[in-house]
Amino acid sequence: MDEVLQSPDRQMIENLLQVYFDGLYTSDPQKLSEVFHPQAHYITPSQGDFLQLSLQQYLQRVSQRTSLEGTGFIRTDRIERIEQLSEDTALAVVTCSLPGRRFKDLLALAKTEGRWTIVSKVFHWDPLPESERMNP
């Protein structure tokens, strides 16, 4: 991880990313709504299909997933990089997995009213190698 951010901003962003990872792992749209800006964008060109969703559409999808908590599915959450572009904009590159897929997310962050939020999620996914698949 880059050491570009000053301590308070870095800690706020790392805390936000932990809530993000927890929300994905537990399929909790409430947790995710805490870290996304209400006007956030969700975009992926993965596997040849360009998909763009509003935050509400994305949270609806999350609410239909089964939580991985207690299933034995091994979390692979990792912050690859955090780069602060200005006092109120930053970029986080993170990786995580859901059953059968490994994701690399580019999360654009904005700081408004003293609080960081994710304003866009652009990501790519690949199938997990057979050796890393877990059937919960």
Short mmCIF file of C-alpha atoms in Angstrom, two decimals, residues 83-130:
data_model
loop_
_atom_site.label_atom_id
_atom_site.label_comp_id
_atom_site.label_asym_id
_atom_site.label_seq_id
_atom_site.Cartn_x
_atom_site.Cartn_y
_atom_site.Cartn_z
CA GLU A 83 -3.67 7.24 -3.67
CA GLN A 84 -4.91 10.64 -2.55
CA LEU A 85 -5.23 12.97 -5.53
CA SER A 86 -6.27 16.04 -3.54
CA GLU A 87 -7.66 16.87 -0.12
CA ASP A 88 -11.06 15.61 -1.23
CA THR A 89 -10.43 12.93 -3.88
CA ALA A 90 -8.70 9.56 -3.70
CA LEU A 91 -8.46 6.27 -5.55
CA ALA A 92 -8.37 2.84 -3.93
CA VAL A 93 -7.47 -0.34 -5.77
CA VAL A 94 -8.70 -3.43 -3.93
CA THR A 95 -9.12 -7.14 -4.57
CA CYS A 96 -11.61 -9.61 -3.12
CA SER A 97 -13.38 -12.84 -4.01
CA LEU A 98 -16.91 -14.16 -4.09
CA PRO A 99 -17.69 -17.79 -4.93
CA GLY A 100 -16.20 -18.56 -8.31
CA ARG A 101 -14.85 -15.07 -9.00
CA ARG A 102 -11.90 -12.84 -8.15
CA PHE A 103 -12.52 -9.11 -8.37
CA LYS A 104 -10.23 -6.13 -8.85
CA ASP A 105 -12.05 -2.92 -7.96
CA LEU A 106 -11.10 0.66 -8.75
CA LEU A 107 -12.93 2.74 -6.17
CA ALA A 108 -13.05 6.51 -6.69
CA LEU A 109 -13.55 8.28 -3.36
CA ALA A 110 -14.68 11.79 -2.52
CA LYS A 111 -14.54 13.57 0.81
CA THR A 112 -17.54 15.78 1.53
CA GLU A 113 -18.54 17.26 4.85
CA GLY A 114 -15.50 15.61 6.45
CA ARG A 115 -16.49 12.10 5.33
CA TRP A 116 -15.08 9.84 2.60
CA THR A 117 -17.50 7.90 0.37
CA ILE A 118 -17.18 5.73 -2.72
CA VAL A 119 -18.51 7.67 -5.72
CA SER A 120 -17.77 5.04 -8.35
CA LYS A 121 -16.91 1.38 -8.49
CA VAL A 122 -15.35 0.21 -11.73
CA PHE A 123 -14.23 -3.38 -11.62
CA HIS A 124 -13.06 -6.43 -13.46
CA TRP A 125 -13.63 -10.04 -12.49
CA ASP A 126 -12.04 -13.31 -13.52
CA PRO A 127 -13.11 -16.84 -12.69
CA LEU A 128 -11.28 -18.24 -9.67
CA PRO A 129 -8.87 -21.05 -10.51
CA GLU A 130 -10.36 -24.45 -9.67
#
